[in-house]
Amino acid sequence: KNQVEQSPQSLIILEGKNCTLQCNYTVSPFSNLRWYKQDTGRGPVSLTIMTFSENTKSNGRYTATLDADTKQSSLHITASQLSDSASYICVVSQYNAGNNRKLIWGLGTSLAVNP
Amino acid sequence: ETGVTQTPRHLVMGMTNKKSLKCEQHLGHNAMYWYKQSAKKPLELMFVYSLEERVENNSVPSRFSPECPNSSHLFLHLHTLQPEDSALYLCASSQDWGRRSNYGYTFGSGTRLTVV
């Protein structure tokens, strides 16, 4: 069954600290993996996209990693800020037969950064 | 705003009402989507429009009726909804749609719908 599982479900950290969010998937055939940030009351915003051949990609204080062999990805946030408080959603794109692709969404990790 | 505008932001409606959600994108994208986001569930794709043609309809009840009059506008018409339809309804757009497309989605801020 094609699934995307994220951990932890929720996380509380102090401002300035680092944290790592995990995403494990069983989606096949794999096309790409994206991390989205969703602020409360807003739609998700793309942070980064990882394709099969990419291991690491950074976007400011956000660094995503991908291990296609173990089907795991992580999102590392460095020097957290209050504005990082949000839900972080992992989504994996699956190639489908025919002219479309299917997105398998995770439930997200809810991150709270406290002062 | 992100380039995708949704109205209204909040909507409370009775089960016998008829209402419409509106989405407008200013990005020149060719594909538009409706998603439903419920608590403790992953995003659920409802409808996909590519070049104004509906290309996906994921077993959505007929009380939800989409309309795409042009490539910039997308509507979701609602009638005789149930309380379990209460959720955040997100509109998104992407440059293209299809198997070889790696384009990301630009989401609107959503409409928080409550059915009473």
GROMACS .gro file of C-alpha atoms in nm, chain A residues 1-2 5 17 20 24 27 57 64 66 75 79 82 99 103 107 109 111 114:
model
   19
    1LYS     CA    1   0.000   0.000   0.000
    2ASN     CA    2   0.133   0.344  -0.090
    5GLU     CA    3   0.430   0.837   0.745
   17LYS     CA    4   1.731   2.521   1.877
   20THR     CA    5   1.470   1.719   1.254
   24ASN     CA    6   0.912   0.743   0.563
   27VAL     CA    7   0.535   0.479  -0.255
   57LYS     CA    8   1.898   2.017  -0.067
   64ALA     CA    9   1.608   1.821   0.333
   66LEU     CA   10   1.658   1.183   0.085
   75LEU     CA   11   1.378   1.798   0.714
   79ALA     CA   12   1.838   2.794   1.458
   82LEU     CA   13   0.907   3.167   1.622
   99ASN     CA   14  -0.070   1.073  -1.833
  103LEU     CA   15   0.047   1.261  -0.483
  107LEU     CA   16  -0.039   1.381   0.795
  109THR     CA   17   0.431   1.722   1.190
  111LEU     CA   18   0.599   2.216   1.520
  114ASN     CA   19   0.848   2.868   2.200
   0.00000   0.00000   0.00000
